[in-house]
Amino acid sequence: MALYEHVFLARQDLAQAQVDAMAEAVTKIVEDHQGKVIKTETWGLRSMAYRMAKNRKAHYVMLEIDAPGDTVAEIERQHSISEDVIRYMTVKVDAHEQGPSVMMRKQERDRERGRRREEENA
């Protein structure tokens, strides 16, 4: 089996519960094809670089997957049908990153900076 990172962007007007349900649907597809999802990260509602499909923001979700190639084809087919998915991308990787992804580390770093600024201003 091969290792993949799959990221999809969901519409901004969806609730977080709906986005989580979409991630669970991808997990079910992977498990039905004898693969497994190593890690699921929800990066939250973030601004996009430019407007896509009348959306300026999107819910970002990343999944690290260990599955055969036909699984990826099925996931991408489902995302292309869905009106809730704005964009998706799957990349084959040699190894999965240990610990949190770069995006999650960036969010933690930004929170830490905010705390320091509050302490300096107090």
PDB file of C-alpha atoms in Angstrom:
ATOM      1  CA  MET A   1       0.000   0.000   0.000  1.00  0.00           C
ATOM      2  CA  ALA A   2       1.055   3.562  -0.615  1.00  0.00           C
ATOM      3  CA  LEU A   3       1.122   6.596   1.667  1.00  0.00           C
ATOM      4  CA  TYR A   4      -0.885   9.695   0.738  1.00  0.00           C
ATOM      5  CA  GLU A   5      -1.736  13.112   2.142  1.00  0.00           C
ATOM      6  CA  HIS A   6      -5.211  14.251   1.134  1.00  0.00           C
ATOM      7  CA  VAL A   7      -6.379  17.832   1.725  1.00  0.00           C
ATOM      8  CA  PHE A   8      -9.819  19.149   0.910  1.00  0.00           C
ATOM      9  CA  LEU A   9     -11.481  22.542   1.253  1.00  0.00           C
ATOM     10  CA  ALA A  10     -15.136  22.613   2.264  1.00  0.00           C
ATOM     11  CA  ARG A  11     -17.531  25.530   1.781  1.00  0.00           C
ATOM     12  CA  GLN A  12     -17.422  28.272   4.405  1.00  0.00           C
ATOM     13  CA  ASP A  13     -21.144  28.138   5.221  1.00  0.00           C
ATOM     14  CA  LEU A  14     -20.961  24.544   6.494  1.00  0.00           C
ATOM     15  CA  ALA A  15     -21.026  23.841  10.216  1.00  0.00           C
ATOM     16  CA  GLN A  16     -17.990  22.218  11.795  1.00  0.00           C
ATOM     17  CA  ALA A  17     -20.077  19.078  12.447  1.00  0.00           C
ATOM     18  CA  GLN A  18     -20.790  18.774   8.707  1.00  0.00           C
ATOM     19  CA  VAL A  19     -17.086  19.134   7.898  1.00  0.00           C
ATOM     20  CA  ASP A  20     -16.265  16.433  10.462  1.00  0.00           C
ATOM     21  CA  ALA A  21     -18.895  14.193   8.851  1.00  0.00           C
ATOM     22  CA  MET A  22     -17.197  14.696   5.477  1.00  0.00           C
ATOM     23  CA  ALA A  23     -13.869  13.632   6.992  1.00  0.00           C
ATOM     24  CA  GLU A  24     -15.584  10.567   8.475  1.00  0.00           C
ATOM     25  CA  ALA A  25     -16.997   9.717   5.032  1.00  0.00           C
ATOM     26  CA  VAL A  26     -13.467   9.769   3.589  1.00  0.00           C
ATOM     27  CA  THR A  27     -12.298   7.566   6.470  1.00  0.00           C
ATOM     28  CA  LYS A  28     -15.087   5.090   5.718  1.00  0.00           C
ATOM     29  CA  ILE A  29     -14.113   4.939   2.030  1.00  0.00           C
ATOM     30  CA  VAL A  30     -10.501   4.234   2.996  1.00  0.00           C
ATOM     31  CA  GLU A  31     -11.480   1.515   5.466  1.00  0.00           C
ATOM     32  CA  ASP A  32     -13.849  -0.093   2.941  1.00  0.00           C
ATOM     33  CA  HIS A  33     -10.861  -0.430   0.565  1.00  0.00           C
ATOM     34  CA  GLN A  34      -8.694  -2.145   3.238  1.00  0.00           C
ATOM     35  CA  GLY A  35      -6.687   0.995   3.953  1.00  0.00           C
ATOM     36  CA  LYS A  36      -6.347   3.083   7.075  1.00  0.00           C
ATOM     37  CA  VAL A  37      -6.337   6.746   7.980  1.00  0.00           C
ATOM     38  CA  ILE A  38      -3.229   7.479  10.026  1.00  0.00           C
ATOM     39  CA  LYS A  39      -4.143  11.008  11.086  1.00  0.00           C
ATOM     40  CA  THR A  40      -6.925  13.545  10.522  1.00  0.00           C
ATOM     41  CA  GLU A  41      -6.297  17.242  11.103  1.00  0.00           C
ATOM     42  CA  THR A  42      -8.901  19.968  10.876  1.00  0.00           C
ATOM     43  CA  TRP A  43      -7.141  23.261  10.217  1.00  0.00           C
ATOM     44  CA  GLY A  44     -10.331  25.246  10.682  1.00  0.00           C
ATOM     45  CA  LEU A  45     -11.972  28.055   8.747  1.00  0.00           C
ATOM     46  CA  ARG A  46      -9.223  29.957   6.939  1.00  0.00           C
ATOM     47  CA  SER A  47      -9.067  32.688   4.318  1.00  0.00           C
ATOM     48  CA  MET A  48      -8.145  31.613   0.821  1.00  0.00           C
ATOM     49  CA  ALA A  49      -5.651  33.418  -1.408  1.00  0.00           C
ATOM     50  CA  TYR A  50      -8.381  34.191  -3.936  1.00  0.00           C
ATOM     51  CA  ARG A  51     -12.105  33.695  -4.342  1.00  0.00           C
ATOM     52  CA  MET A  52     -13.239  30.252  -5.511  1.00  0.00           C
ATOM     53  CA  ALA A  53     -16.838  29.327  -6.267  1.00  0.00           C
ATOM     54  CA  LYS A  54     -18.036  32.542  -4.554  1.00  0.00           C
ATOM     55  CA  ASN A  55     -16.197  31.641  -1.320  1.00  0.00           C
ATOM     56  CA  ARG A  56     -13.504  33.743   0.323  1.00  0.00           C
ATOM     57  CA  LYS A  57     -12.949  31.294   3.183  1.00  0.00           C
ATOM     58  CA  ALA A  58     -13.012  27.516   3.504  1.00  0.00           C
ATOM     59  CA  HIS A  59     -12.761  24.748   6.077  1.00  0.00           C
ATOM     60  CA  TYR A  60      -9.429  22.974   5.559  1.00  0.00           C
ATOM     61  CA  VAL A  61      -9.049  19.266   6.417  1.00  0.00           C
ATOM     62  CA  MET A  62      -5.990  17.042   5.940  1.00  0.00           C
ATOM     63  CA  LEU A  63      -5.894  13.247   6.162  1.00  0.00           C
ATOM     64  CA  GLU A  64      -2.822  11.026   6.130  1.00  0.00           C
ATOM     65  CA  ILE A  65      -3.792   7.799   4.392  1.00  0.00           C
ATOM     66  CA  ASP A  66      -2.192   4.374   3.927  1.00  0.00           C
ATOM     67  CA  ALA A  67      -4.229   2.749   1.145  1.00  0.00           C
ATOM     68  CA  PRO A  68      -4.119   1.319  -2.390  1.00  0.00           C
ATOM     69  CA  GLY A  69      -4.346   3.660  -5.389  1.00  0.00           C
ATOM     70  CA  ASP A  70      -7.948   2.823  -6.278  1.00  0.00           C
ATOM     71  CA  THR A  71      -8.967   4.213  -2.891  1.00  0.00           C
ATOM     72  CA  VAL A  72      -7.623   7.640  -3.830  1.00  0.00           C
ATOM     73  CA  ALA A  73      -9.507   7.485  -7.124  1.00  0.00           C
ATOM     74  CA  GLU A  74     -12.754   6.785  -5.237  1.00  0.00           C
ATOM     75  CA  ILE A  75     -12.147   9.603  -2.722  1.00  0.00           C
ATOM     76  CA  GLU A  76     -11.451  12.076  -5.512  1.00  0.00           C
ATOM     77  CA  ARG A  77     -14.517  10.872  -7.433  1.00  0.00           C
ATOM     78  CA  GLN A  78     -16.709  11.478  -4.372  1.00  0.00           C
ATOM     79  CA  HIS A  79     -15.209  14.950  -3.856  1.00  0.00           C
ATOM     80  CA  SER A  80     -15.730  15.896  -7.498  1.00  0.00           C
ATOM     81  CA  ILE A  81     -19.430  15.002  -7.157  1.00  0.00           C
ATOM     82  CA  SER A  82     -19.935  16.849  -3.858  1.00  0.00           C
ATOM     83  CA  GLU A  83     -21.116  20.452  -3.972  1.00  0.00           C
ATOM     84  CA  ASP A  84     -19.676  21.052  -0.501  1.00  0.00           C
ATOM     85  CA  VAL A  85     -16.056  20.485  -1.573  1.00  0.00           C
ATOM     86  CA  ILE A  86     -14.442  23.499  -3.242  1.00  0.00           C
ATOM     87  CA  ARG A  87     -11.023  21.950  -3.961  1.00  0.00           C
ATOM     88  CA  TYR A  88      -9.097  18.800  -3.079  1.00  0.00           C
ATOM     89  CA  MET A  89      -5.579  17.521  -3.602  1.00  0.00           C
ATOM     90  CA  THR A  90      -3.933  14.179  -2.940  1.00  0.00           C
ATOM     91  CA  VAL A  91      -0.164  13.796  -2.843  1.00  0.00           C
ATOM     92  CA  LYS A  92       1.770  10.543  -2.636  1.00  0.00           C
ATOM     93  CA  VAL A  93       4.492  10.766   0.042  1.00  0.00           C
ATOM     94  CA  ASP A  94       7.441   8.587   1.024  1.00  0.00           C
ATOM     95  CA  ALA A  95       6.694   8.862   4.747  1.00  0.00           C
ATOM     96  CA  HIS A  96       4.175  10.606   6.961  1.00  0.00           C
ATOM     97  CA  GLU A  97       5.305  13.443   9.212  1.00  0.00           C
ATOM     98  CA  GLN A  98       5.601  12.559  12.875  1.00  0.00           C
ATOM     99  CA  GLY A  99       3.648  14.825  15.197  1.00  0.00           C
ATOM    100  CA  PRO A 100       1.523  17.757  14.071  1.00  0.00           C
ATOM    101  CA  SER A 101       1.731  19.096  10.529  1.00  0.00           C
ATOM    102  CA  VAL A 102       3.315  22.434   9.646  1.00  0.00           C
ATOM    103  CA  MET A 103      -0.102  24.130   9.615  1.00  0.00           C
ATOM    104  CA  MET A 104      -0.915  22.946  13.139  1.00  0.00           C
ATOM    105  CA  ARG A 105       2.510  24.075  14.413  1.00  0.00           C
ATOM    106  CA  LYS A 106       1.924  27.482  12.790  1.00  0.00           C
ATOM    107  CA  GLN A 107      -1.415  27.856  14.576  1.00  0.00           C
ATOM    108  CA  GLU A 108       0.218  27.020  17.915  1.00  0.00           C
ATOM    109  CA  ARG A 109       3.024  29.517  17.237  1.00  0.00           C
ATOM    110  CA  ASP A 110       0.477  32.226  16.411  1.00  0.00           C
ATOM    111  CA  ARG A 111      -1.445  31.518  19.647  1.00  0.00           C
ATOM    112  CA  GLU A 112       1.788  31.747  21.636  1.00  0.00           C
ATOM    113  CA  ARG A 113       2.603  35.120  20.046  1.00  0.00           C
ATOM    114  CA  GLY A 114      -0.855  36.386  20.946  1.00  0.00           C
ATOM    115  CA  ARG A 115      -0.390  35.324  24.570  1.00  0.00           C
ATOM    116  CA  ARG A 116       2.980  37.100  24.752  1.00  0.00           C
ATOM    117  CA  ARG A 117       1.511  40.297  23.304  1.00  0.00           C
ATOM    118  CA  GLU A 118      -1.326  40.211  25.851  1.00  0.00           C
ATOM    119  CA  GLU A 119       1.165  39.758  28.683  1.00  0.00           C
ATOM    120  CA  GLU A 120       3.300  42.646  27.413  1.00  0.00           C
ATOM    121  CA  ASN A 121       0.270  44.948  27.135  1.00  0.00           C
ATOM    122  CA  ALA A 122      -1.085  44.011  30.568  1.00  0.00           C
TER     123      ALA A 122
END
